[in-house]
Amino acid sequence: QENLVQSGAEVKKPGSSVKVSCKASGGTSPNYSFHWVRQVPGQGFEWIGGVIPILTTTSYAQKFQDRVTITADVSTKTSHMDLSRLTSEDTAIYYCARGSAYQEILTAFRYWGQGTLVTVSS
Amino acid sequence: EIVMTQSPATLSVSPGERVTLSCRASQSVNSDLAWYQQKPGQAPRLLIYGASTRASGIPARFSGSGSGTDFTLTISSLQSEDFAVYYCHHYNKWPHFGGGTKVEIK
């Protein structure tokens, strides 16, 4: 069983950036991907991107490709998502999740963090 | 982009009933399909991956079927703790989630 703990809620101004972290514990392996997914409260999910820590392989959704960076640190078992040029449409709950397949980016998400609310408001 | 469409949007069910949820892909995703359950204020929980494989710890009343473009999640006998929103998710090429089906008490 793996536990993912995310950093706390953020309030940001339009045009700024936000960095959200996700720390894994409990039997975690660097061979399994971290992913970032967001959910506007009351709505569905949107995949942002993912990384395989041991390979440093990343993949991003086309929509976010020019303003998101996802990293993973093998030694600290932590992933970070950095999203820039924020607008009000980026207000959402951001979840990190771990992939279920060995060294695969395209995978189901077995474990999820508790979510981080990012609010973008002037 | 492969788009996932779930139906119905809402299902009103009595405890003990059999429930069937549908998820359709705009083009084939092979068996690269997962189902999740989400309750209010909680993160999603993985139920099914590979279209039909139950995740660890998931009760046997949950089953998944299908391949290609048409998929089904079946709950054989709905329990009180199963009232939630269910999402399908394909991970063939660019991942995409369906809009969800809310299973509510009749």
mmCIF file with all atom_site columns, C-alpha atoms in Angstrom:
data_model
loop_
_atom_site.group_PDB
_atom_site.id
_atom_site.type_symbol
_atom_site.label_atom_id
_atom_site.label_alt_id
_atom_site.label_comp_id
_atom_site.label_asym_id
_atom_site.label_entity_id
_atom_site.label_seq_id
_atom_site.pdbx_PDB_ins_code
_atom_site.Cartn_x
_atom_site.Cartn_y
_atom_site.Cartn_z
_atom_site.occupancy
_atom_site.B_iso_or_equiv
_atom_site.pdbx_formal_charge
_atom_site.auth_seq_id
_atom_site.auth_comp_id
_atom_site.auth_asym_id
_atom_site.auth_atom_id
_atom_site.pdbx_PDB_model_num
ATOM 1   C CA . GLN A 1 1   ? 0.000   0.000  0.000   1.00 0.00 ? 1   GLN A CA 1
ATOM 2   C CA . GLU A 1 2   ? 1.373   3.385  -0.964  1.00 0.00 ? 2   GLU A CA 1
ATOM 3   C CA . ASN A 1 3   ? 0.458   6.756  0.526   1.00 0.00 ? 3   ASN A CA 1
ATOM 4   C CA . LEU A 1 4   ? 0.684   10.045 -1.367  1.00 0.00 ? 4   LEU A CA 1
ATOM 5   C CA . VAL A 1 5   ? 0.665   13.308 0.577   1.00 0.00 ? 5   VAL A CA 1
ATOM 6   C CA . GLN A 1 6   ? 0.329   16.583 -1.303  1.00 0.00 ? 6   GLN A CA 1
ATOM 7   C CA . SER A 1 7   ? 1.204   20.129 -0.341  1.00 0.00 ? 7   SER A CA 1
ATOM 8   C CA . GLY A 1 8   ? -1.438  22.534 0.918   1.00 0.00 ? 8   GLY A CA 1
ATOM 9   C CA . ALA A 1 9   ? -3.983  24.774 -0.774  1.00 0.00 ? 9   ALA A CA 1
ATOM 10  C CA . GLU A 1 10  ? -2.755  27.731 -2.821  1.00 0.00 ? 10  GLU A CA 1
ATOM 11  C CA . VAL A 1 11  ? -4.252  31.069 -3.831  1.00 0.00 ? 11  VAL A CA 1
ATOM 12  C CA . LYS A 1 12  ? -2.594  32.675 -6.847  1.00 0.00 ? 12  LYS A CA 1
ATOM 13  C CA . LYS A 1 13  ? -2.943  35.789 -8.964  1.00 0.00 ? 13  LYS A CA 1
ATOM 14  C CA . PRO A 1 14  ? -3.647  35.519 -12.696 1.00 0.00 ? 14  PRO A CA 1
ATOM 15  C CA . GLY A 1 15  ? -0.418  35.333 -14.685 1.00 0.00 ? 15  GLY A CA 1
ATOM 16  C CA . SER A 1 16  ? 1.561   33.790 -11.836 1.00 0.00 ? 16  SER A CA 1
ATOM 17  C CA . SER A 1 17  ? 2.809   30.215 -11.348 1.00 0.00 ? 17  SER A CA 1
ATOM 18  C CA . VAL A 1 18  ? 2.039   27.481 -8.829  1.00 0.00 ? 18  VAL A CA 1
ATOM 19  C CA . LYS A 1 19  ? 4.152   24.533 -7.687  1.00 0.00 ? 19  LYS A CA 1
ATOM 20  C CA . VAL A 1 20  ? 2.433   21.568 -6.044  1.00 0.00 ? 20  VAL A CA 1
ATOM 21  C CA . SER A 1 21  ? 4.334   18.700 -4.451  1.00 0.00 ? 21  SER A CA 1
ATOM 22  C CA . CYS A 1 22  ? 3.467   15.060 -3.824  1.00 0.00 ? 22  CYS A CA 1
ATOM 23  C CA . LYS A 1 23  ? 5.465   12.815 -1.483  1.00 0.00 ? 23  LYS A CA 1
ATOM 24  C CA . ALA A 1 24  ? 5.155   9.041  -1.651  1.00 0.00 ? 24  ALA A CA 1
ATOM 25  C CA . SER A 1 25  ? 5.675   6.624  1.224   1.00 0.00 ? 25  SER A CA 1
ATOM 26  C CA . GLY A 1 26  ? 5.055   2.977  2.030   1.00 0.00 ? 26  GLY A CA 1
ATOM 27  C CA . GLY A 1 27  ? 6.600   0.556  -0.471  1.00 0.00 ? 27  GLY A CA 1
ATOM 28  C CA . THR A 1 28  ? 7.072   3.109  -3.225  1.00 0.00 ? 28  THR A CA 1
ATOM 29  C CA . SER A 1 29  ? 9.275   2.359  -6.266  1.00 0.00 ? 29  SER A CA 1
ATOM 30  C CA . PRO A 1 30  ? 10.914  4.804  -8.710  1.00 0.00 ? 30  PRO A CA 1
ATOM 31  C CA . ASN A 1 31  ? 9.877   2.495  -11.551 1.00 0.00 ? 31  ASN A CA 1
ATOM 32  C CA . TYR A 1 32  ? 6.242   3.573  -11.340 1.00 0.00 ? 32  TYR A CA 1
ATOM 33  C CA . SER A 1 33  ? 5.032   6.841  -12.802 1.00 0.00 ? 33  SER A CA 1
ATOM 34  C CA . PHE A 1 34  ? 3.718   9.914  -11.056 1.00 0.00 ? 34  PHE A CA 1
ATOM 35  C CA . HIS A 1 35  ? 0.828   11.654 -12.765 1.00 0.00 ? 35  HIS A CA 1
ATOM 36  C CA . TRP A 1 36  ? -0.997  14.915 -12.252 1.00 0.00 ? 36  TRP A CA 1
ATOM 37  C CA . VAL A 1 37  ? -4.733  15.175 -12.861 1.00 0.00 ? 37  VAL A CA 1
ATOM 38  C CA . ARG A 1 38  ? -7.066  18.068 -12.098 1.00 0.00 ? 38  ARG A CA 1
ATOM 39  C CA . GLN A 1 39  ? -10.747 18.296 -11.304 1.00 0.00 ? 39  GLN A CA 1
ATOM 40  C CA . VAL A 1 40  ? -12.892 21.399 -11.296 1.00 0.00 ? 40  VAL A CA 1
ATOM 41  C CA . PRO A 1 41  ? -15.150 20.889 -8.225  1.00 0.00 ? 41  PRO A CA 1
ATOM 42  C CA . GLY A 1 42  ? -18.322 19.087 -9.284  1.00 0.00 ? 42  GLY A CA 1
ATOM 43  C CA . GLN A 1 43  ? -16.909 18.199 -12.696 1.00 0.00 ? 43  GLN A CA 1
ATOM 44  C CA . GLY A 1 44  ? -14.770 15.517 -14.351 1.00 0.00 ? 44  GLY A CA 1
ATOM 45  C CA . PHE A 1 45  ? -11.042 14.906 -14.552 1.00 0.00 ? 45  PHE A CA 1
ATOM 46  C CA . GLU A 1 46  ? -8.370  16.259 -16.866 1.00 0.00 ? 46  GLU A CA 1
ATOM 47  C CA . TRP A 1 47  ? -4.968  14.593 -17.230 1.00 0.00 ? 47  TRP A CA 1
ATOM 48  C CA . ILE A 1 48  ? -2.093  17.076 -17.165 1.00 0.00 ? 48  ILE A CA 1
ATOM 49  C CA . GLY A 1 49  ? 0.947   14.855 -17.517 1.00 0.00 ? 49  GLY A CA 1
ATOM 50  C CA . GLY A 1 50  ? 3.237   12.261 -15.955 1.00 0.00 ? 50  GLY A CA 1
ATOM 51  C CA . VAL A 1 51  ? 6.829   11.225 -15.244 1.00 0.00 ? 51  VAL A CA 1
ATOM 52  C CA . ILE A 1 52  ? 8.663   7.946  -14.633 1.00 0.00 ? 52  ILE A CA 1
ATOM 53  C CA . PRO A 1 53  ? 11.170  8.827  -11.880 1.00 0.00 ? 53  PRO A CA 1
ATOM 54  C CA . ILE A 1 54  ? 13.885  6.249  -12.626 1.00 0.00 ? 54  ILE A CA 1
ATOM 55  C CA . LEU A 1 55  ? 13.871  7.083  -16.355 1.00 0.00 ? 55  LEU A CA 1
ATOM 56  C CA . THR A 1 56  ? 13.028  10.833 -16.054 1.00 0.00 ? 56  THR A CA 1
ATOM 57  C CA . THR A 1 57  ? 10.652  10.214 -18.960 1.00 0.00 ? 57  THR A CA 1
ATOM 58  C CA . THR A 1 58  ? 7.860   12.779 -19.123 1.00 0.00 ? 58  THR A CA 1
ATOM 59  C CA . SER A 1 59  ? 4.639   13.100 -21.098 1.00 0.00 ? 59  SER A CA 1
ATOM 60  C CA . TYR A 1 60  ? 2.313   16.085 -21.133 1.00 0.00 ? 60  TYR A CA 1
ATOM 61  C CA . ALA A 1 61  ? -1.191  16.708 -22.440 1.00 0.00 ? 61  ALA A CA 1
ATOM 62  C CA . GLN A 1 62  ? -1.020  18.941 -25.471 1.00 0.00 ? 62  GLN A CA 1
ATOM 63  C CA . LYS A 1 63  ? -3.212  21.537 -23.770 1.00 0.00 ? 63  LYS A CA 1
ATOM 64  C CA . PHE A 1 64  ? -0.645  22.116 -21.009 1.00 0.00 ? 64  PHE A CA 1
ATOM 65  C CA . GLN A 1 65  ? 2.600   21.321 -22.809 1.00 0.00 ? 65  GLN A CA 1
ATOM 66  C CA . ASP A 1 66  ? 3.878   24.889 -23.072 1.00 0.00 ? 66  ASP A CA 1
ATOM 67  C CA . ARG A 1 67  ? 3.270   25.877 -19.457 1.00 0.00 ? 67  ARG A CA 1
ATOM 68  C CA . VAL A 1 68  ? 3.698   22.800 -17.234 1.00 0.00 ? 68  VAL A CA 1
ATOM 69  C CA . THR A 1 69  ? 6.770   21.031 -15.880 1.00 0.00 ? 69  THR A CA 1
ATOM 70  C CA . ILE A 1 70  ? 6.507   17.759 -13.956 1.00 0.00 ? 70  ILE A CA 1
ATOM 71  C CA . THR A 1 71  ? 9.536   16.408 -12.146 1.00 0.00 ? 71  THR A CA 1
ATOM 72  C CA . ALA A 1 72  ? 10.303  13.548 -9.776  1.00 0.00 ? 72  ALA A CA 1
ATOM 73  C CA . ASP A 1 73  ? 13.120  13.104 -7.282  1.00 0.00 ? 73  ASP A CA 1
ATOM 74  C CA . VAL A 1 74  ? 14.055  9.459  -6.712  1.00 0.00 ? 74  VAL A CA 1
ATOM 75  C CA . SER A 1 75  ? 15.888  10.122 -3.436  1.00 0.00 ? 75  SER A CA 1
ATOM 76  C CA . THR A 1 76  ? 13.021  12.014 -1.777  1.00 0.00 ? 76  THR A CA 1
ATOM 77  C CA . LYS A 1 77  ? 10.223  10.026 -3.513  1.00 0.00 ? 77  LYS A CA 1
ATOM 78  C CA . THR A 1 78  ? 8.587   13.326 -4.401  1.00 0.00 ? 78  THR A CA 1
ATOM 79  C CA . SER A 1 79  ? 7.012   14.699 -7.559  1.00 0.00 ? 79  SER A CA 1
ATOM 80  C CA . HIS A 1 80  ? 6.417   18.352 -8.326  1.00 0.00 ? 80  HIS A CA 1
ATOM 81  C CA . MET A 1 81  ? 4.074   19.984 -10.800 1.00 0.00 ? 81  MET A CA 1
ATOM 82  C CA . ASP A 1 82  ? 4.836   23.536 -11.861 1.00 0.00 ? 82  ASP A CA 1
ATOM 83  C CA . LEU A 1 83  ? 2.064   25.311 -13.804 1.00 0.00 ? 83  LEU A CA 1
ATOM 84  C CA . SER A 1 84  ? 2.691   28.802 -15.158 1.00 0.00 ? 84  SER A CA 1
ATOM 85  C CA . ARG A 1 85  ? 0.653   31.651 -16.688 1.00 0.00 ? 85  ARG A CA 1
ATOM 86  C CA . LEU A 1 86  ? -2.339  30.868 -14.495 1.00 0.00 ? 86  LEU A CA 1
ATOM 87  C CA . THR A 1 87  ? -5.857  32.043 -15.340 1.00 0.00 ? 87  THR A CA 1
ATOM 88  C CA . SER A 1 88  ? -9.153  31.689 -13.506 1.00 0.00 ? 88  SER A CA 1
ATOM 89  C CA . GLU A 1 89  ? -9.815  28.587 -15.605 1.00 0.00 ? 89  GLU A CA 1
ATOM 90  C CA . ASP A 1 90  ? -6.974  26.842 -13.751 1.00 0.00 ? 90  ASP A CA 1
ATOM 91  C CA . THR A 1 91  ? -8.948  26.959 -10.498 1.00 0.00 ? 91  THR A CA 1
ATOM 92  C CA . ALA A 1 92  ? -9.344  23.296 -9.612  1.00 0.00 ? 92  ALA A CA 1
ATOM 93  C CA . ILE A 1 93  ? -8.328  20.477 -7.296  1.00 0.00 ? 93  ILE A CA 1
ATOM 94  C CA . TYR A 1 94  ? -5.007  19.058 -8.433  1.00 0.00 ? 94  TYR A CA 1
ATOM 95  C CA . TYR A 1 95  ? -4.337  15.389 -7.687  1.00 0.00 ? 95  TYR A CA 1
ATOM 96  C CA . CYS A 1 96  ? -1.166  13.399 -7.972  1.00 0.00 ? 96  CYS A CA 1
ATOM 97  C CA . ALA A 1 97  ? -1.455  9.691  -8.679  1.00 0.00 ? 97  ALA A CA 1
ATOM 98  C CA . ARG A 1 98  ? 0.873   6.714  -9.133  1.00 0.00 ? 98  ARG A CA 1
ATOM 99  C CA . GLY A 1 99  ? 0.802   4.486  -12.173 1.00 0.00 ? 99  GLY A CA 1
ATOM 100 C CA . SER A 1 100 ? 0.067   0.803  -11.870 1.00 0.00 ? 100 SER A CA 1
ATOM 101 C CA . ALA A 1 101 ? 2.381   -0.525 -14.606 1.00 0.00 ? 101 ALA A CA 1
ATOM 102 C CA . TYR A 1 102 ? 6.178   -0.973 -14.402 1.00 0.00 ? 102 TYR A CA 1
ATOM 103 C CA . GLN A 1 103 ? 8.034   1.775  -16.302 1.00 0.00 ? 103 GLN A CA 1
ATOM 104 C CA . GLU A 1 104 ? 4.947   2.779  -18.268 1.00 0.00 ? 104 GLU A CA 1
ATOM 105 C CA . ILE A 1 105 ? 3.558   6.261  -18.686 1.00 0.00 ? 105 ILE A CA 1
ATOM 106 C CA . LEU A 1 106 ? 0.325   4.983  -20.230 1.00 0.00 ? 106 LEU A CA 1
ATOM 107 C CA . THR A 1 107 ? -1.219  3.241  -17.257 1.00 0.00 ? 107 THR A CA 1
ATOM 108 C CA . ALA A 1 108 ? -4.108  3.193  -14.817 1.00 0.00 ? 108 ALA A CA 1
ATOM 109 C CA . PHE A 1 109 ? -3.693  5.213  -11.615 1.00 0.00 ? 109 PHE A CA 1
ATOM 110 C CA . ARG A 1 110 ? -3.473  2.931  -8.616  1.00 0.00 ? 110 ARG A CA 1
ATOM 111 C CA . TYR A 1 111 ? -2.876  5.372  -5.770  1.00 0.00 ? 111 TYR A CA 1
ATOM 112 C CA . TRP A 1 112 ? -4.035  8.978  -5.400  1.00 0.00 ? 112 TRP A CA 1
ATOM 113 C CA . GLY A 1 113 ? -3.053  11.878 -3.200  1.00 0.00 ? 113 GLY A CA 1
ATOM 114 C CA . GLN A 1 114 ? -5.610  13.808 -1.161  1.00 0.00 ? 114 GLN A CA 1
ATOM 115 C CA . GLY A 1 115 ? -5.788  16.669 -3.671  1.00 0.00 ? 115 GLY A CA 1
ATOM 116 C CA . THR A 1 116 ? -4.618  20.291 -3.531  1.00 0.00 ? 116 THR A CA 1
ATOM 117 C CA . LEU A 1 117 ? -7.051  23.135 -4.186  1.00 0.00 ? 117 LEU A CA 1
ATOM 118 C CA . VAL A 1 118 ? -5.527  25.841 -6.351  1.00 0.00 ? 118 VAL A CA 1
ATOM 119 C CA . THR A 1 119 ? -7.565  29.018 -6.592  1.00 0.00 ? 119 THR A CA 1
ATOM 120 C CA . VAL A 1 120 ? -6.660  31.663 -9.161  1.00 0.00 ? 120 VAL A CA 1
ATOM 121 C CA . SER A 1 121 ? -8.187  35.015 -8.380  1.00 0.00 ? 121 SER A CA 1
ATOM 122 C CA . SER A 1 122 ? -7.280  38.663 -8.641  1.00 0.00 ? 122 SER A CA 1
ATOM 123 C CA . GLU B 2 1   ? -7.757  12.829 -28.935 1.00 0.00 ? 1   GLU B CA 1
ATOM 124 C CA . ILE B 2 2   ? -9.892  9.837  -27.966 1.00 0.00 ? 2   ILE B CA 1
ATOM 125 C CA . VAL B 2 3   ? -13.007 11.023 -26.147 1.00 0.00 ? 3   VAL B CA 1
ATOM 126 C CA . MET B 2 4   ? -14.802 8.893  -23.548 1.00 0.00 ? 4   MET B CA 1
ATOM 127 C CA . THR B 2 5   ? -18.573 9.142  -23.132 1.00 0.00 ? 5   THR B CA 1
ATOM 128 C CA . GLN B 2 6   ? -20.351 7.648  -20.130 1.00 0.00 ? 6   GLN B CA 1
ATOM 129 C CA . SER B 2 7   ? -24.024 6.841  -19.803 1.00 0.00 ? 7   SER B CA 1
ATOM 130 C CA . PRO B 2 8   ? -26.300 7.433  -18.113 1.00 0.00 ? 8   PRO B CA 1
ATOM 131 C CA . ALA B 2 9   ? -25.255 10.616 -16.330 1.00 0.00 ? 9   ALA B CA 1
ATOM 132 C CA . THR B 2 10  ? -27.297 9.624  -13.273 1.00 0.00 ? 10  THR B CA 1
ATOM 133 C CA . LEU B 2 11  ? -28.685 6.288  -12.171 1.00 0.00 ? 11  LEU B CA 1
ATOM 134 C CA . SER B 2 12  ? -31.237 5.942  -9.362  1.00 0.00 ? 12  SER B CA 1
ATOM 135 C CA . VAL B 2 13  ? -30.954 2.507  -7.796  1.00 0.00 ? 13  VAL B CA 1
ATOM 136 C CA . SER B 2 14  ? -32.159 0.616  -4.731  1.00 0.00 ? 14  SER B CA 1
ATOM 137 C CA . PRO B 2 15  ? -29.710 -1.320 -2.527  1.00 0.00 ? 15  PRO B CA 1
ATOM 138 C CA . GLY B 2 16  ? -29.356 -4.920 -3.671  1.00 0.00 ? 16  GLY B CA 1
ATOM 139 C CA . GLU B 2 17  ? -30.026 -4.127 -7.324  1.00 0.00 ? 17  GLU B CA 1
ATOM 140 C CA . ARG B 2 18  ? -27.697 -4.992 -10.174 1.00 0.00 ? 18  ARG B CA 1
ATOM 141 C CA . VAL B 2 19  ? -26.142 -1.931 -11.802 1.00 0.00 ? 19  VAL B CA 1
ATOM 142 C CA . THR B 2 20  ? -24.619 -1.601 -15.272 1.00 0.00 ? 20  THR B CA 1
ATOM 143 C CA . LEU B 2 21  ? -22.640 1.495  -16.274 1.00 0.00 ? 21  LEU B CA 1
ATOM 144 C CA . SER B 2 22  ? -21.537 2.185  -19.823 1.00 0.00 ? 22  SER B CA 1
ATOM 145 C CA . CYS B 2 23  ? -18.438 3.873  -21.245 1.00 0.00 ? 23  CYS B CA 1
ATOM 146 C CA . ARG B 2 24  ? -17.840 4.373  -24.967 1.00 0.00 ? 24  ARG B CA 1
ATOM 147 C CA . ALA B 2 25  ? -14.639 5.515  -26.686 1.00 0.00 ? 25  ALA B CA 1
ATOM 148 C CA . SER B 2 26  ? -14.625 7.610  -29.875 1.00 0.00 ? 26  SER B CA 1
ATOM 149 C CA . GLN B 2 27  ? -12.096 5.123  -31.297 1.00 0.00 ? 27  GLN B CA 1
ATOM 150 C CA . SER B 2 28  ? -10.519 1.900  -30.125 1.00 0.00 ? 28  SER B CA 1
ATOM 151 C CA . VAL B 2 29  ? -8.509  1.972  -26.893 1.00 0.00 ? 29  VAL B CA 1
ATOM 152 C CA . ASN B 2 30  ? -7.956  -1.806 -26.925 1.00 0.00 ? 30  ASN B CA 1
ATOM 153 C CA . SER B 2 31  ? -8.220  -2.851 -23.271 1.00 0.00 ? 31  SER B CA 1
ATOM 154 C CA . ASP B 2 32  ? -6.464  0.236  -21.893 1.00 0.00 ? 32  ASP B CA 1
ATOM 155 C CA . LEU B 2 33  ? -9.437  1.179  -19.749 1.00 0.00 ? 33  LEU B CA 1
ATOM 156 C CA . ALA B 2 34  ? -9.833  1.774  -16.018 1.00 0.00 ? 34  ALA B CA 1
ATOM 157 C CA . TRP B 2 35  ? -12.784 2.478  -13.751 1.00 0.00 ? 35  TRP B CA 1
ATOM 158 C CA . TYR B 2 36  ? -12.717 4.603  -10.604 1.00 0.00 ? 36  TYR B CA 1
ATOM 159 C CA . GLN B 2 37  ? -15.132 5.333  -7.788  1.00 0.00 ? 37  GLN B CA 1
ATOM 160 C CA . GLN B 2 38  ? -15.247 8.777  -6.205  1.00 0.00 ? 38  GLN B CA 1
ATOM 161 C CA . LYS B 2 39  ? -17.188 9.781  -3.106  1.00 0.00 ? 39  LYS B CA 1
ATOM 162 C CA . PRO B 2 40  ? -17.788 13.413 -2.069  1.00 0.00 ? 40  PRO B CA 1
ATOM 163 C CA . GLY B 2 41  ? -14.674 15.097 -0.719  1.00 0.00 ? 41  GLY B CA 1
ATOM 164 C CA . GLN B 2 42  ? -12.460 12.105 -1.515  1.00 0.00 ? 42  GLN B CA 1
ATOM 165 C CA . ALA B 2 43  ? -9.901  11.194 -4.130  1.00 0.00 ? 43  ALA B CA 1
ATOM 166 C CA . PRO B 2 44  ? -10.854 8.553  -6.700  1.00 0.00 ? 44  PRO B CA 1
ATOM 167 C CA . ARG B 2 45  ? -10.299 4.869  -5.968  1.00 0.00 ? 45  ARG B CA 1
ATOM 168 C CA . LEU B 2 46  ? -9.149  2.478  -8.672  1.00 0.00 ? 46  LEU B CA 1
ATOM 169 C CA . LEU B 2 47  ? -11.641 -0.362 -9.171  1.00 0.00 ? 47  LEU B CA 1
ATOM 170 C CA . ILE B 2 48  ? -10.766 -1.967 -12.512 1.00 0.00 ? 48  ILE B CA 1
ATOM 171 C CA . TYR B 2 49  ? -7.818  -1.743 -14.914 1.00 0.00 ? 49  TYR B CA 1
ATOM 172 C CA . GLY B 2 50  ? -7.093  -3.484 -18.196 1.00 0.00 ? 50  GLY B CA 1
ATOM 173 C CA . ALA B 2 51  ? -10.869 -3.300 -18.777 1.00 0.00 ? 51  ALA B CA 1
ATOM 174 C CA . SER B 2 52  ? -11.591 -6.336 -16.598 1.00 0.00 ? 52  SER B CA 1
ATOM 175 C CA . THR B 2 53  ? -8.951  -6.828 -13.862 1.00 0.00 ? 53  THR B CA 1
ATOM 176 C CA . ARG B 2 54  ? -10.062 -5.909 -10.354 1.00 0.00 ? 54  ARG B CA 1
ATOM 177 C CA . ALA B 2 55  ? -7.591  -3.815 -8.408  1.00 0.00 ? 55  ALA B CA 1
ATOM 178 C CA . SER B 2 56  ? -6.264  -5.101 -5.107  1.00 0.00 ? 56  SER B CA 1
ATOM 179 C CA . GLY B 2 57  ? -8.874  -5.117 -2.318  1.00 0.00 ? 57  GLY B CA 1
ATOM 180 C CA . ILE B 2 58  ? -11.851 -4.446 -4.579  1.00 0.00 ? 58  ILE B CA 1
ATOM 181 C CA . PRO B 2 59  ? -14.897 -6.604 -3.772  1.00 0.00 ? 59  PRO B CA 1
ATOM 182 C CA . ALA B 2 60  ? -15.927 -9.296 -6.255  1.00 0.00 ? 60  ALA B CA 1
ATOM 183 C CA . ARG B 2 61  ? -19.310 -7.615 -6.822  1.00 0.00 ? 61  ARG B CA 1
ATOM 184 C CA . PHE B 2 62  ? -17.464 -5.159 -9.103  1.00 0.00 ? 62  PHE B CA 1
ATOM 185 C CA . SER B 2 63  ? -16.657 -6.443 -12.575 1.00 0.00 ? 63  SER B CA 1
ATOM 186 C CA . GLY B 2 64  ? -15.562 -4.870 -15.817 1.00 0.00 ? 64  GLY B CA 1
ATOM 187 C CA . SER B 2 65  ? -15.926 -6.021 -19.403 1.00 0.00 ? 65  SER B CA 1
ATOM 188 C CA . GLY B 2 66  ? -15.427 -4.871 -22.962 1.00 0.00 ? 66  GLY B CA 1
ATOM 189 C CA . SER B 2 67  ? -12.639 -3.983 -25.361 1.00 0.00 ? 67  SER B CA 1
ATOM 190 C CA . GLY B 2 68  ? -12.144 -1.651 -28.295 1.00 0.00 ? 68  GLY B CA 1
ATOM 191 C CA . THR B 2 69  ? -14.773 1.064  -27.941 1.00 0.00 ? 69  THR B CA 1
ATOM 192 C CA . ASP B 2 70  ? -17.476 -0.294 -25.622 1.00 0.00 ? 70  ASP B CA 1
ATOM 193 C CA . PHE B 2 71  ? -16.998 -1.008 -21.936 1.00 0.00 ? 71  PHE B CA 1
ATOM 194 C CA . THR B 2 72  ? -19.196 -1.888 -18.987 1.00 0.00 ? 72  THR B CA 1
ATOM 195 C CA . LEU B 2 73  ? -18.821 -1.722 -15.231 1.00 0.00 ? 73  LEU B CA 1
ATOM 196 C CA . THR B 2 74  ? -21.228 -3.999 -13.386 1.00 0.00 ? 74  THR B CA 1
ATOM 197 C CA . ILE B 2 75  ? -22.023 -3.991 -9.685  1.00 0.00 ? 75  ILE B CA 1
ATOM 198 C CA . SER B 2 76  ? -23.794 -7.273 -9.041  1.00 0.00 ? 76  SER B CA 1
ATOM 199 C CA . SER B 2 77  ? -25.646 -6.238 -5.872  1.00 0.00 ? 77  SER B CA 1
ATOM 200 C CA . LEU B 2 78  ? -25.399 -2.604 -4.886  1.00 0.00 ? 78  LEU B CA 1
ATOM 201 C CA . GLN B 2 79  ? -24.363 -1.944 -1.284  1.00 0.00 ? 79  GLN B CA 1
ATOM 202 C CA . SER B 2 80  ? -24.964 1.274  0.642   1.00 0.00 ? 80  SER B CA 1
ATOM 203 C CA . GLU B 2 81  ? -21.274 2.192  0.399   1.00 0.00 ? 81  GLU B CA 1
ATOM 204 C CA . ASP B 2 82  ? -21.405 1.983  -3.413  1.00 0.00 ? 82  ASP B CA 1
ATOM 205 C CA . PHE B 2 83  ? -23.418 5.177  -3.876  1.00 0.00 ? 83  PHE B CA 1
ATOM 206 C CA . ALA B 2 84  ? -20.853 7.419  -5.569  1.00 0.00 ? 84  ALA B CA 1
ATOM 207 C CA . VAL B 2 85  ? -19.732 8.770  -8.932  1.00 0.00 ? 85  VAL B CA 1
ATOM 208 C CA . TYR B 2 86  ? -17.992 6.344  -11.285 1.00 0.00 ? 86  TYR B CA 1
ATOM 209 C CA . TYR B 2 87  ? -15.517 7.404  -13.951 1.00 0.00 ? 87  TYR B CA 1
ATOM 210 C CA . CYS B 2 88  ? -13.937 5.526  -16.823 1.00 0.00 ? 88  CYS B CA 1
ATOM 211 C CA . HIS B 2 89  ? -10.450 6.463  -17.992 1.00 0.00 ? 89  HIS B CA 1
ATOM 212 C CA . HIS B 2 90  ? -8.555  5.337  -21.062 1.00 0.00 ? 90  HIS B CA 1
ATOM 213 C CA . TYR B 2 91  ? -4.754  5.310  -21.095 1.00 0.00 ? 91  TYR B CA 1
ATOM 214 C CA . ASN B 2 92  ? -4.190  4.438  -24.736 1.00 0.00 ? 92  ASN B CA 1
ATOM 215 C CA . LYS B 2 93  ? -2.149  7.342  -26.101 1.00 0.00 ? 93  LYS B CA 1
ATOM 216 C CA . TRP B 2 94  ? -3.302  10.612 -24.466 1.00 0.00 ? 94  TRP B CA 1
ATOM 217 C CA . PRO B 2 95  ? -5.282  9.712  -21.315 1.00 0.00 ? 95  PRO B CA 1
ATOM 218 C CA . HIS B 2 96  ? -8.850  10.936 -21.117 1.00 0.00 ? 96  HIS B CA 1
ATOM 219 C CA . PHE B 2 97  ? -11.625 10.521 -18.551 1.00 0.00 ? 97  PHE B CA 1
ATOM 220 C CA . GLY B 2 98  ? -15.329 10.107 -19.115 1.00 0.00 ? 98  GLY B CA 1
ATOM 221 C CA . GLY B 2 99  ? -17.752 12.606 -17.608 1.00 0.00 ? 99  GLY B CA 1
ATOM 222 C CA . GLY B 2 100 ? -18.902 10.213 -14.881 1.00 0.00 ? 100 GLY B CA 1
ATOM 223 C CA . THR B 2 101 ? -22.075 8.398  -13.831 1.00 0.00 ? 101 THR B CA 1
ATOM 224 C CA . LYS B 2 102 ? -23.605 9.275  -10.492 1.00 0.00 ? 102 LYS B CA 1
ATOM 225 C CA . VAL B 2 103 ? -25.218 6.300  -8.754  1.00 0.00 ? 103 VAL B CA 1
ATOM 226 C CA . GLU B 2 104 ? -27.777 7.645  -6.305  1.00 0.00 ? 104 GLU B CA 1
ATOM 227 C CA . ILE B 2 105 ? -30.305 6.148  -3.926  1.00 0.00 ? 105 ILE B CA 1
ATOM 228 C CA . LYS B 2 106 ? -33.743 5.584  -5.444  1.00 0.00 ? 106 LYS B CA 1
#
